[in-house]
PDB file of C-alpha atoms in Angstrom:
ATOM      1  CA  UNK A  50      -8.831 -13.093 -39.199  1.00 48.00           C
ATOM      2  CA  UNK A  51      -8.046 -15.615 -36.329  1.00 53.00           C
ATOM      3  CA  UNK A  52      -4.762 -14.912 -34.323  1.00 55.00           C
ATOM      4  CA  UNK A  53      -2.106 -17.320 -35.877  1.00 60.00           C
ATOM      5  CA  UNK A  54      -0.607 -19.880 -33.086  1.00 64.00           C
ATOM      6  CA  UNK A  55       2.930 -18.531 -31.983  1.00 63.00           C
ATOM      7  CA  UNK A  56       5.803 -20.034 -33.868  1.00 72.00           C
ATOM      8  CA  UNK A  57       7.992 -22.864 -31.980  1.00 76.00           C
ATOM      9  CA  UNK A  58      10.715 -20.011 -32.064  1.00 76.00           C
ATOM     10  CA  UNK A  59       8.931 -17.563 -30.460  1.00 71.00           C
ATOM     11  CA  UNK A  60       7.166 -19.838 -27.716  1.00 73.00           C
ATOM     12  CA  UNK A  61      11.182 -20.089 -26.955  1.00 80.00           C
ATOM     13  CA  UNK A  62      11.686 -17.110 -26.899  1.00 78.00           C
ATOM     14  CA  UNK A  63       8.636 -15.978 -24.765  1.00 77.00           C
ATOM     15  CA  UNK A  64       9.637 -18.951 -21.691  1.00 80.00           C
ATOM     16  CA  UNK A  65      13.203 -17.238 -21.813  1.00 84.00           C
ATOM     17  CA  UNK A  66      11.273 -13.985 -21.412  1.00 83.00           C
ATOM     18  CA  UNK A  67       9.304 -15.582 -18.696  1.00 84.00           C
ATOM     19  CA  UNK A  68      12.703 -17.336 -17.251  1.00 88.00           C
ATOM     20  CA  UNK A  69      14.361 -13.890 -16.974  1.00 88.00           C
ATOM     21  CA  UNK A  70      10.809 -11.905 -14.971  1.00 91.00           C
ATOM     22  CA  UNK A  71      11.261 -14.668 -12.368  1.00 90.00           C
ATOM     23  CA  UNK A  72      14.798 -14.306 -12.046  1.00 92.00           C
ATOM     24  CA  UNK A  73      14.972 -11.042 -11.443  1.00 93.00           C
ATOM     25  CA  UNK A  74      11.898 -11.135  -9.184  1.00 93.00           C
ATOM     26  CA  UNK A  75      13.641 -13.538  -7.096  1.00 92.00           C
ATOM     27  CA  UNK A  76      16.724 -11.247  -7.004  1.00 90.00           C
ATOM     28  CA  UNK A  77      14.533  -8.547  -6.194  1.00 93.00           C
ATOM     29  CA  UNK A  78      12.094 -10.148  -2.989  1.00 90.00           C
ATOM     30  CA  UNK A  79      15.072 -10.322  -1.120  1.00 88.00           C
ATOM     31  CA  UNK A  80      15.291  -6.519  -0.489  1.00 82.00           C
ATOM     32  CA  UNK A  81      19.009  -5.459  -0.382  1.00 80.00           C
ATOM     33  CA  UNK A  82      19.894  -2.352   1.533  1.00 79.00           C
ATOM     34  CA  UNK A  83      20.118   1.114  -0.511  1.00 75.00           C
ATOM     35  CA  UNK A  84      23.868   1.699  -0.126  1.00 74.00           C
ATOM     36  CA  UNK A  85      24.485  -1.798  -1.545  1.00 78.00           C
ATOM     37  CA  UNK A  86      25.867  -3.237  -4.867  1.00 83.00           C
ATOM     38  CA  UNK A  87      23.049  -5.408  -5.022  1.00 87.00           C
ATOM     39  CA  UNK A  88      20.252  -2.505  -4.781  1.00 89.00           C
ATOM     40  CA  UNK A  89      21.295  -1.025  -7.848  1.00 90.00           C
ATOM     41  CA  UNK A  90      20.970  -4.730  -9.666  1.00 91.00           C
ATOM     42  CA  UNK A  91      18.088  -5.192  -8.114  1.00 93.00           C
ATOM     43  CA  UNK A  92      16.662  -1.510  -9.372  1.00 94.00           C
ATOM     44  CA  UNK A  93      18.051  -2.089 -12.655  1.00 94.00           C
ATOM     45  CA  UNK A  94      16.058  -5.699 -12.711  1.00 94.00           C
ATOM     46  CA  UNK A  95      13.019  -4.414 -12.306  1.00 96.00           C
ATOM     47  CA  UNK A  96      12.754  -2.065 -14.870  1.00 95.00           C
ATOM     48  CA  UNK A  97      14.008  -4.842 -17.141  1.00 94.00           C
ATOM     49  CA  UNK A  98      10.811  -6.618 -15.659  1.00 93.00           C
ATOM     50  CA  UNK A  99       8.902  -3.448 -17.176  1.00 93.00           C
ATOM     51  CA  UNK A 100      10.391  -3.641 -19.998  1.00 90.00           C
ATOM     52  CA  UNK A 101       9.575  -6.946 -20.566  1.00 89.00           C
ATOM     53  CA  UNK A 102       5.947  -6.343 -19.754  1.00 88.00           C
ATOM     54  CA  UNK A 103       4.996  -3.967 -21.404  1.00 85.00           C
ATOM     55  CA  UNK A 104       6.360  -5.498 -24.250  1.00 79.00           C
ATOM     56  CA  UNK A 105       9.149  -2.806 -25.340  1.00 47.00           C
ATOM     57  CA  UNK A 106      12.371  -5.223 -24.291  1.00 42.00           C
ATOM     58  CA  UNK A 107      14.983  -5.566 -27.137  1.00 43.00           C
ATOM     59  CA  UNK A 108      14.710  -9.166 -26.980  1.00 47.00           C
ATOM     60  CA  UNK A 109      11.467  -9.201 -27.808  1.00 44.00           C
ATOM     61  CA  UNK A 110       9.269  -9.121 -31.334  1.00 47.00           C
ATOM     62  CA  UNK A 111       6.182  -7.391 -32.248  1.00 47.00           C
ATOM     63  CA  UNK A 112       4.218 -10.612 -33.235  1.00 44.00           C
ATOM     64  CA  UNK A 113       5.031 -12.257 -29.613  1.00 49.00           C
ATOM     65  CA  UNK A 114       2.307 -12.824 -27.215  1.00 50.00           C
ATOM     66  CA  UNK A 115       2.506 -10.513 -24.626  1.00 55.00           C
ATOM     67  CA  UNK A 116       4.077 -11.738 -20.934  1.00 62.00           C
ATOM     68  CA  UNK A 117       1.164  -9.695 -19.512  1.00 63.00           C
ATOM     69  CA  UNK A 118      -1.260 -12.811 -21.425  1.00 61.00           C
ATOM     70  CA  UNK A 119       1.295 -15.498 -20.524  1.00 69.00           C
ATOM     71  CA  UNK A 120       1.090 -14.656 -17.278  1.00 79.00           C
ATOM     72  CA  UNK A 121      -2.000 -15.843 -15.053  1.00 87.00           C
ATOM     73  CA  UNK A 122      -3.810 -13.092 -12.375  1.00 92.00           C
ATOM     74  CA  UNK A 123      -1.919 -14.804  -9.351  1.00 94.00           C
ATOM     75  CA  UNK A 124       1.687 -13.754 -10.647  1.00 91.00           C
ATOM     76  CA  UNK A 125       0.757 -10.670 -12.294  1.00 92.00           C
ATOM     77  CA  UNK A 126       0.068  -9.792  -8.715  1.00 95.00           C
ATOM     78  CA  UNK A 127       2.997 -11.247  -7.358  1.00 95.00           C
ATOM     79  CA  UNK A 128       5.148  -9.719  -9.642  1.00 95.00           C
ATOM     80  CA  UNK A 129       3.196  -5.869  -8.855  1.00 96.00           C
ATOM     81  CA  UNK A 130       3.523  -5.930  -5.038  1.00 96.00           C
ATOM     82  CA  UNK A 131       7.280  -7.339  -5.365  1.00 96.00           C
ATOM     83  CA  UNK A 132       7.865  -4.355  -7.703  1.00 96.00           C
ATOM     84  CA  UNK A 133       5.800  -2.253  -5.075  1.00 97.00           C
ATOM     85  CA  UNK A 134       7.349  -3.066  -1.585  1.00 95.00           C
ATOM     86  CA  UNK A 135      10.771  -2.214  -3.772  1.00 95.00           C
ATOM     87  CA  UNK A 136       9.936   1.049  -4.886  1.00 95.00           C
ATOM     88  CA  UNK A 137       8.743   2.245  -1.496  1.00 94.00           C
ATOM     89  CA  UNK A 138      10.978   0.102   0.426  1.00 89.00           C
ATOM     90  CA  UNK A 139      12.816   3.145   2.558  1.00 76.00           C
ATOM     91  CA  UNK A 140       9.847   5.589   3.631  1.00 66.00           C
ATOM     92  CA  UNK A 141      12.638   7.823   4.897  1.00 65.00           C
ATOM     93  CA  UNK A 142      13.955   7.969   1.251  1.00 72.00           C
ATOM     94  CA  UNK A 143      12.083   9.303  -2.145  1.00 83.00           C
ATOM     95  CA  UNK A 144      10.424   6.450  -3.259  1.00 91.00           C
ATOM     96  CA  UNK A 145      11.524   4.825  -7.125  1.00 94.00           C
ATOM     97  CA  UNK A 146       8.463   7.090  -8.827  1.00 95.00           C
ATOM     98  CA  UNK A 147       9.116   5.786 -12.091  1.00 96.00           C
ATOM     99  CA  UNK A 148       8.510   1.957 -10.951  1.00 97.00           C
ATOM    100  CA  UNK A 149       5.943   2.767  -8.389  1.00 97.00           C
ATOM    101  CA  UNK A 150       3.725   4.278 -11.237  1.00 97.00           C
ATOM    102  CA  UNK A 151       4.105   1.172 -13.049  1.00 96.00           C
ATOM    103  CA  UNK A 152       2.675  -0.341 -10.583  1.00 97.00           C
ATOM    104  CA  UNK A 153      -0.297   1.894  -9.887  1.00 97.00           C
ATOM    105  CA  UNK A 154      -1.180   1.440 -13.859  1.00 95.00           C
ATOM    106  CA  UNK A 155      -1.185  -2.013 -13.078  1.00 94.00           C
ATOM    107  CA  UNK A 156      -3.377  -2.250 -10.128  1.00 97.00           C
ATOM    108  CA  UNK A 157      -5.697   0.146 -11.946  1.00 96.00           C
ATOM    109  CA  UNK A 158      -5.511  -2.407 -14.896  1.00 93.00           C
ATOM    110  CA  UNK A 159      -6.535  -5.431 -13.155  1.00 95.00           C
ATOM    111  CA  UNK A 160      -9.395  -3.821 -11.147  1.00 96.00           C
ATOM    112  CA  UNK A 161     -10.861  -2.947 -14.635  1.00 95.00           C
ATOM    113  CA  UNK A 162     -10.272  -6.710 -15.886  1.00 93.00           C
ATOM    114  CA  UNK A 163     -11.434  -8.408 -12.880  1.00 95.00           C
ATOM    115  CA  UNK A 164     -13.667  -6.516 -10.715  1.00 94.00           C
ATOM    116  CA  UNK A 165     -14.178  -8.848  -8.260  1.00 96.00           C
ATOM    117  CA  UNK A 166     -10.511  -9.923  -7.348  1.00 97.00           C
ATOM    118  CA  UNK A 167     -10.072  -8.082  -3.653  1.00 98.00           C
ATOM    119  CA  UNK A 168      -6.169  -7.837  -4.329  1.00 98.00           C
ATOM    120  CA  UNK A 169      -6.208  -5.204  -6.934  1.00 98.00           C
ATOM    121  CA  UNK A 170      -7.854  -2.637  -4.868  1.00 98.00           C
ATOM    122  CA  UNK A 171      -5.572  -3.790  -1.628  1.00 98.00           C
ATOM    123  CA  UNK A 172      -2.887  -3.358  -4.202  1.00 98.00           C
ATOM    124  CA  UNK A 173      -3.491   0.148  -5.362  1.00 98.00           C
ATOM    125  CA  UNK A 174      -4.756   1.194  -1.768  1.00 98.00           C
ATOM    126  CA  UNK A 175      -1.763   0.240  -0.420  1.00 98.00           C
ATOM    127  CA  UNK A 176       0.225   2.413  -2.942  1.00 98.00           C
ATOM    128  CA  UNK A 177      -1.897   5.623  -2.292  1.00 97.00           C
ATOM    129  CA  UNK A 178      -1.038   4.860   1.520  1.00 97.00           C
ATOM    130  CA  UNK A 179       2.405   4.773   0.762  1.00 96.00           C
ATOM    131  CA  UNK A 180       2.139   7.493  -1.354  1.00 95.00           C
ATOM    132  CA  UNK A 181       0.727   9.295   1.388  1.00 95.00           C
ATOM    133  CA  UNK A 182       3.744   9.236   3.859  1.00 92.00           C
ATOM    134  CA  UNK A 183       6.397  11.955   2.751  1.00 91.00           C
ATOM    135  CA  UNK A 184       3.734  14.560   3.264  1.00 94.00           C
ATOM    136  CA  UNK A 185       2.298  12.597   6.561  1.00 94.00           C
ATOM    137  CA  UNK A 186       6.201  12.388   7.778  1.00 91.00           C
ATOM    138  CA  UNK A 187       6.450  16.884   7.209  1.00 91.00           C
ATOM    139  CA  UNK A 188       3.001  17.205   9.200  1.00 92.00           C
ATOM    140  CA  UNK A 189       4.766  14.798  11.727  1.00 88.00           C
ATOM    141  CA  UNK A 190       7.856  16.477  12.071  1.00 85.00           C
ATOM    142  CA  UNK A 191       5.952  19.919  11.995  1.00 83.00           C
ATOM    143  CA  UNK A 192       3.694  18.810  14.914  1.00 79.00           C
ATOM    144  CA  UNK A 193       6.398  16.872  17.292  1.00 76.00           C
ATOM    145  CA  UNK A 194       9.051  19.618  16.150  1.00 66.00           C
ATOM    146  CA  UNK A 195      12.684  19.349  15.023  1.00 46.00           C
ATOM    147  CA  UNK A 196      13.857  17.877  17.814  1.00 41.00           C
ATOM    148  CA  UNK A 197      12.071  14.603  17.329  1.00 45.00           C
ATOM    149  CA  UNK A 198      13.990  12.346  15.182  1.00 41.00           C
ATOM    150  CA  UNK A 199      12.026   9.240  15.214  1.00 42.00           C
ATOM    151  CA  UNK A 200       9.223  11.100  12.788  1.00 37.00           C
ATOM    152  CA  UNK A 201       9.388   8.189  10.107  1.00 37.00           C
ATOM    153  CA  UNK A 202       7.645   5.995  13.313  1.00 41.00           C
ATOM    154  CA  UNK A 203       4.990   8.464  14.215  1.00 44.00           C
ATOM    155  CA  UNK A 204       2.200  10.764  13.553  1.00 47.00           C
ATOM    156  CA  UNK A 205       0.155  13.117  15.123  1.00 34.00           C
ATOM    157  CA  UNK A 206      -2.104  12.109  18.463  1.00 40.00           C
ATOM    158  CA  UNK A 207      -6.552  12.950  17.906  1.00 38.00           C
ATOM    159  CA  UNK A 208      -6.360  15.559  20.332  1.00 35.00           C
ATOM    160  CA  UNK A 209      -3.020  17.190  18.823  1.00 37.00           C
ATOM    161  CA  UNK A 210      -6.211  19.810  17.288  1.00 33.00           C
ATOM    162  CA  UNK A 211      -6.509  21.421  20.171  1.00 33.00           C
ATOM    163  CA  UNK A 212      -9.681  19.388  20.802  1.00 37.00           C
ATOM    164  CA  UNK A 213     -11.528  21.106  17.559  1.00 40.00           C
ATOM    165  CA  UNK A 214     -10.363  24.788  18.533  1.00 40.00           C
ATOM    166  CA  UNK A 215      -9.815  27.357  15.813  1.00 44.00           C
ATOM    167  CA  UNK A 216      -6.166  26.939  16.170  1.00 47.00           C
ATOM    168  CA  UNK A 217      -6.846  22.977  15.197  1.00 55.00           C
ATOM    169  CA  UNK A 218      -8.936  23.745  12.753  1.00 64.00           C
ATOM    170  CA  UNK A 219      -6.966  26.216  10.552  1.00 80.00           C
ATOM    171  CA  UNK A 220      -4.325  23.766  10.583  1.00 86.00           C
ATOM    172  CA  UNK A 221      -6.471  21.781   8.917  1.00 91.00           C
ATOM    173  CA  UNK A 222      -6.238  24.235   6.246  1.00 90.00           C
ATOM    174  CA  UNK A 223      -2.605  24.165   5.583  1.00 93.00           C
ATOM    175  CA  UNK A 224      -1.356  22.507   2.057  1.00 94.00           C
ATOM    176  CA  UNK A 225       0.444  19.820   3.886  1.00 95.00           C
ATOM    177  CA  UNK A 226      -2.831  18.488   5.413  1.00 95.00           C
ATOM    178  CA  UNK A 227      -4.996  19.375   2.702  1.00 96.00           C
ATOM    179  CA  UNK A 228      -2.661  17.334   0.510  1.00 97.00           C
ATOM    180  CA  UNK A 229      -2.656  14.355   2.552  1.00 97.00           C
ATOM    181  CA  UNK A 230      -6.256  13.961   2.821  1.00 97.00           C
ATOM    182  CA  UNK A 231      -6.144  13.746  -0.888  1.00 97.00           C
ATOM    183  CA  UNK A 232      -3.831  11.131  -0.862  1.00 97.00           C
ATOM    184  CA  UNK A 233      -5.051   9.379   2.019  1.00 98.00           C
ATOM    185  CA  UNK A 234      -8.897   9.495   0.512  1.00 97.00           C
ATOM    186  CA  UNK A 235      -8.271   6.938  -2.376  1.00 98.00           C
ATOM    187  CA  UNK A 236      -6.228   4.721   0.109  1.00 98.00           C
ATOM    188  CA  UNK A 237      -9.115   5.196   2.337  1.00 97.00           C
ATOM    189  CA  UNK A 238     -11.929   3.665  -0.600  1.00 97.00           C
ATOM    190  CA  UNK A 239      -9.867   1.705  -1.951  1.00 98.00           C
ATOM    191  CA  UNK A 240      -9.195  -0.783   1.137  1.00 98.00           C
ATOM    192  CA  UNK A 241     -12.344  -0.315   2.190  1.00 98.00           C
ATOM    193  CA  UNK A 242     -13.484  -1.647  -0.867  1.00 98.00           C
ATOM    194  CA  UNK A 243     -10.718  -4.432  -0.648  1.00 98.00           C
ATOM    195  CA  UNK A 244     -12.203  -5.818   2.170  1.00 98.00           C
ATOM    196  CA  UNK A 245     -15.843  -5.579   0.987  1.00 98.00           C
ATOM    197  CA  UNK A 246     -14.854  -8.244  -1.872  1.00 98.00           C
ATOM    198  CA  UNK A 247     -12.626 -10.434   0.440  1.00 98.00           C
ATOM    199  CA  UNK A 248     -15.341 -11.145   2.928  1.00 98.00           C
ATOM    200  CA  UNK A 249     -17.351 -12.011  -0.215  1.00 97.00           C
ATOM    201  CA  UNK A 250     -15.167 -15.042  -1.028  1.00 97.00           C
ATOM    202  CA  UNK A 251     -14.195 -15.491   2.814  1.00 96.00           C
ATOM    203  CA  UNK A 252     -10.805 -14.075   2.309  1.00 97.00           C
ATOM    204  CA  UNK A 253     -10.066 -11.301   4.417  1.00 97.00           C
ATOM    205  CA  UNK A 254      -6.798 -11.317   6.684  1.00 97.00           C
ATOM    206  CA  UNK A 255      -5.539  -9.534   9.490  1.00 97.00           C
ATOM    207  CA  UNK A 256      -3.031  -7.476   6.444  1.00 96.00           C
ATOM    208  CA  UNK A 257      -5.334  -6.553   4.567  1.00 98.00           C
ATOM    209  CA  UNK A 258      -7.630  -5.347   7.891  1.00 97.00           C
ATOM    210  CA  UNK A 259      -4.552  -3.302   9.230  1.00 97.00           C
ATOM    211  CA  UNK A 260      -3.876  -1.788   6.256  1.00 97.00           C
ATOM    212  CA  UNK A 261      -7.519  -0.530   6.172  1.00 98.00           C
ATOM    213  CA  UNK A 262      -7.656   0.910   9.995  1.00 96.00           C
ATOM    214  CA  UNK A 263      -4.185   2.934   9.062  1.00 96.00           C
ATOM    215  CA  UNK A 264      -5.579   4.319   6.122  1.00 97.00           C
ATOM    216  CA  UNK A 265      -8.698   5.329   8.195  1.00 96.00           C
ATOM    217  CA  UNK A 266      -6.672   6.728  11.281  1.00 94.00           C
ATOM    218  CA  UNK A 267      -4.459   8.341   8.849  1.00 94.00           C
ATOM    219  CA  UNK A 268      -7.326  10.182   7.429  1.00 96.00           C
ATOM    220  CA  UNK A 269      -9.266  11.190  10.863  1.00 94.00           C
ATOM    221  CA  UNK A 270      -5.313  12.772  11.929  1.00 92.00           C
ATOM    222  CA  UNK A 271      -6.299  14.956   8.898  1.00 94.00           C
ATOM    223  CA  UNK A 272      -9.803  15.702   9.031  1.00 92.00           C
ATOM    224  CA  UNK A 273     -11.850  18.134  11.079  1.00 89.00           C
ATOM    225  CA  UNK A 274     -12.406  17.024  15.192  1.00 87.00           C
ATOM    226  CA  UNK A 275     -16.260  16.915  14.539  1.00 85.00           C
ATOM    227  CA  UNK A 276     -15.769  14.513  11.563  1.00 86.00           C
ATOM    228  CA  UNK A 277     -12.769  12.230  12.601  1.00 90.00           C
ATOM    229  CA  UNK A 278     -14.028   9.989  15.213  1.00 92.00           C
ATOM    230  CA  UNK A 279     -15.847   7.860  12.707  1.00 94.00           C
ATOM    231  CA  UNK A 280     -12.857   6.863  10.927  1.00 95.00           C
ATOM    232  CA  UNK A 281     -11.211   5.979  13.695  1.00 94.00           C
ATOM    233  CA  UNK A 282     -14.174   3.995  15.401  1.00 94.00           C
ATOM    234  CA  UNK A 283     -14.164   2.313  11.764  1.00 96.00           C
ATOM    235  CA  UNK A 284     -10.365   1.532  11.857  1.00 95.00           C
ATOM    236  CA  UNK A 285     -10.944  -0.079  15.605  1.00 94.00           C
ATOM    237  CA  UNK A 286     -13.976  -2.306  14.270  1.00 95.00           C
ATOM    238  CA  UNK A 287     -10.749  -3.352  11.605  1.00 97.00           C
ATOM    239  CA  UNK A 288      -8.223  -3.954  14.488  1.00 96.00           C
ATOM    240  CA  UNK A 289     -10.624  -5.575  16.155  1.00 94.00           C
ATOM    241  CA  UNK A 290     -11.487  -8.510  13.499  1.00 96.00           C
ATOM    242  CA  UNK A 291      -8.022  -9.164  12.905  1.00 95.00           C
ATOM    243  CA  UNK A 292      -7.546 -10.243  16.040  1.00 93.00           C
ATOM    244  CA  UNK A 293     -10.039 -12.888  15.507  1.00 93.00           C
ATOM    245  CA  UNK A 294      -8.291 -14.441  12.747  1.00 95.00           C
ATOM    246  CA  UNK A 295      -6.279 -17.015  13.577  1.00 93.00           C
ATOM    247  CA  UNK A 296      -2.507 -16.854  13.596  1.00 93.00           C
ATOM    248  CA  UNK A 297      -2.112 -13.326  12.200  1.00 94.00           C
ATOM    249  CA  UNK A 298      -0.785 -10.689  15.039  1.00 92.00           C
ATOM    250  CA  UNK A 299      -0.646  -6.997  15.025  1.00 92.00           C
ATOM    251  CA  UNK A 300       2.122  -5.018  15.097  1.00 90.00           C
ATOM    252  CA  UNK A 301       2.290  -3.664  18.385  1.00 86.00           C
ATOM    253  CA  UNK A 302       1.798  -0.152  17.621  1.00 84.00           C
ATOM    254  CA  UNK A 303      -2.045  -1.355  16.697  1.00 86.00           C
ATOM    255  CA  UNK A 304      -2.199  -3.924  19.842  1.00 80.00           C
ATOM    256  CA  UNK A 305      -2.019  -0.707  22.606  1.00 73.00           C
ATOM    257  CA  UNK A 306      -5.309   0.285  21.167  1.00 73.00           C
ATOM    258  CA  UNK A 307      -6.938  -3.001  20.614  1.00 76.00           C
ATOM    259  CA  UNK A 308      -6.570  -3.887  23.989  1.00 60.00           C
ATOM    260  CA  UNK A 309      -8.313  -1.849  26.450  1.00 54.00           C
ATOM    261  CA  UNK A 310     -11.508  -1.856  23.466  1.00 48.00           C
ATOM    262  CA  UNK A 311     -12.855  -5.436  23.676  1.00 41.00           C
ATOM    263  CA  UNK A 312     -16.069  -6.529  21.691  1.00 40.00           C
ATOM    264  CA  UNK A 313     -18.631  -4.832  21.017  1.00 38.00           C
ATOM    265  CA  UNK A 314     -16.651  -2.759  19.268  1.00 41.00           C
ATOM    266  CA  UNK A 315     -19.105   0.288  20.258  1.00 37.00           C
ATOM    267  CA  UNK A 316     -17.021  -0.372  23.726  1.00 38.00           C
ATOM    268  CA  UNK A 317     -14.775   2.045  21.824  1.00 37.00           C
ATOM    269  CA  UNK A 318     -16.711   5.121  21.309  1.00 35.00           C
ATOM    270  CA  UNK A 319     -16.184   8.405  21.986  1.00 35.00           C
ATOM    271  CA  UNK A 320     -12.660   7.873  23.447  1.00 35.00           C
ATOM    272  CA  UNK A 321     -11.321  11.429  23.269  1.00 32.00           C
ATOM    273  CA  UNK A 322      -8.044  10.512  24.836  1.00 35.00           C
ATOM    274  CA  UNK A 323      -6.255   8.001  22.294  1.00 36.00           C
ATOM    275  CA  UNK A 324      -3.261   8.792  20.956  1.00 36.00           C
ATOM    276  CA  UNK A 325      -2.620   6.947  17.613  1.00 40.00           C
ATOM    277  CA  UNK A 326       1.108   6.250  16.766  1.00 39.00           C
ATOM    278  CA  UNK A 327       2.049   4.122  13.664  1.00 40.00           C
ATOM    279  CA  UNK A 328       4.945   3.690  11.447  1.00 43.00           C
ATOM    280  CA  UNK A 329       5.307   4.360   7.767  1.00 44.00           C
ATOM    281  CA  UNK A 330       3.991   1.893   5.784  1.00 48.00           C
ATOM    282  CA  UNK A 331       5.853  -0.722   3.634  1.00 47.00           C
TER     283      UNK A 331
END
């Protein structure tokens, strides 16, 4: 039996739906501080946005379309990173779990529906790399020690192994790293992957390419000496091309290593003396 075409009441109703999402997302994209008034609006505005979504608001009725068909891919998207960069927005804080798995059944969602869109992957990459730094920010704090407060800004150096000694290499072994390789290995594919579909439609940018060579230095900080020079030879290749594109610039804790490597980007093999320092992720 064909679906019946939505009553002028509930069209209303759905654009007032609709009318509310972007409200609150606007509310939310500006990003209040934690300790403000307006942070717990805009926290309680974006689980109304859930709520709305996924079609379980009190204002809404069973035989209305779903906002997740009203909506075209370009906002769903928009409204799934604004919801994102909220949930994570203090690394030095827990993260809003509840909205930031929301999101990650979203992302997943979308890669099933549309394959070939490159911002799903980015999207869900993105939130395995932020996932990724509580446990990143402990092996940080374990490996500069206690007296280091500026661990939410850095990670370990390559060599901080012991150049592949058996000291090095049993740290490997600890839960801490082991965990954040398995956080860090979806982030890893999942850019990766991001960027494989972007430069098929010509649409990669310098984010999405420093995204990618984070993930991939985060992961060589956590893998075995004889392994991790390939990621981060494959994270410089990254750096490297989004320097070429016009009018995007990297953060300068990416530009000290970009510099001294110019093309070919084989100029920056076997450099045993790096010492890779990044921030948290947002």
């Amino acid at each position: 039996m064909p679906n019946r075409r939505p009553s002028q009441q509930q069209q209303q109703q759905t654009i007032a739906l609709m009318q509310q999402v972007t409200a609150a997302l606007t509310q939310i994209s500006c990003l209040p501080n934690e300790d403000s008034q307006e942070w717990e609006i805009c926290l309680a505005d974006a689980r109304m946005v859930i709520r709305i979504l996924d079609g379980s608001s009190s204002s809404s009725s069973s035989s209305s379309q779903p906002l997740t068909d009203v909506f075209d891919l370009d906002y769903q998207i928009y409204t799934i990173s604004t919801l994102q960069k909220l949930a994570y927005k203090d690394p030095d804080h827990q993260p809003q779990r509840d909205i930031a798995t929301w999101c990650e059944r979203r992302w997943a969602s979308i890669i099933q529906s549309h394959g070939e869109d490159y911002r799903a992957p980015q999207g869900l990459g993105h939130a395995w790399l932020l996932k990724s730094q509580e446990v990143l920010a402990r092996i940080s704090h374990e490996e500069n020690g206690s007296s280091n407060s500026d661990t939410s800004n850095s990670f370990l150096s390559s060599t901080s192994f012991g150049g592949g000694g058996s000291q090095g290499t049993s740290r490997l072994d600890l839960p801490d790293y082991v965990q954040a390789r398995g956080l860090l290995r979806p982030a890893l594919d999942l850019l990766s992957r991001a960027v494989q579909l972007a430069d098929a439609v010509d649409s990669v940018s310098g984010e999405l390419l420093a995204l990618a060579a984070e993930a991939y230095i985060s992961f060589g900080n956590v893998t075995q000496p004889a392994a991790n020079e390939q990621y981060y030879q494959q994270a410089l290749r990254y750096l490297d091309r989004a320097t070429r594109i016009e009018g995007y610039v990297l953060e300068s804790h990416f530009q000290q290593y970009v510099r001294p490597f110019s093309v070919p980007p084989s100029h920056c093999i076997h450099q045993p003396q790096i010492h890779w320092t990044f921030r948290n992720v947002r």
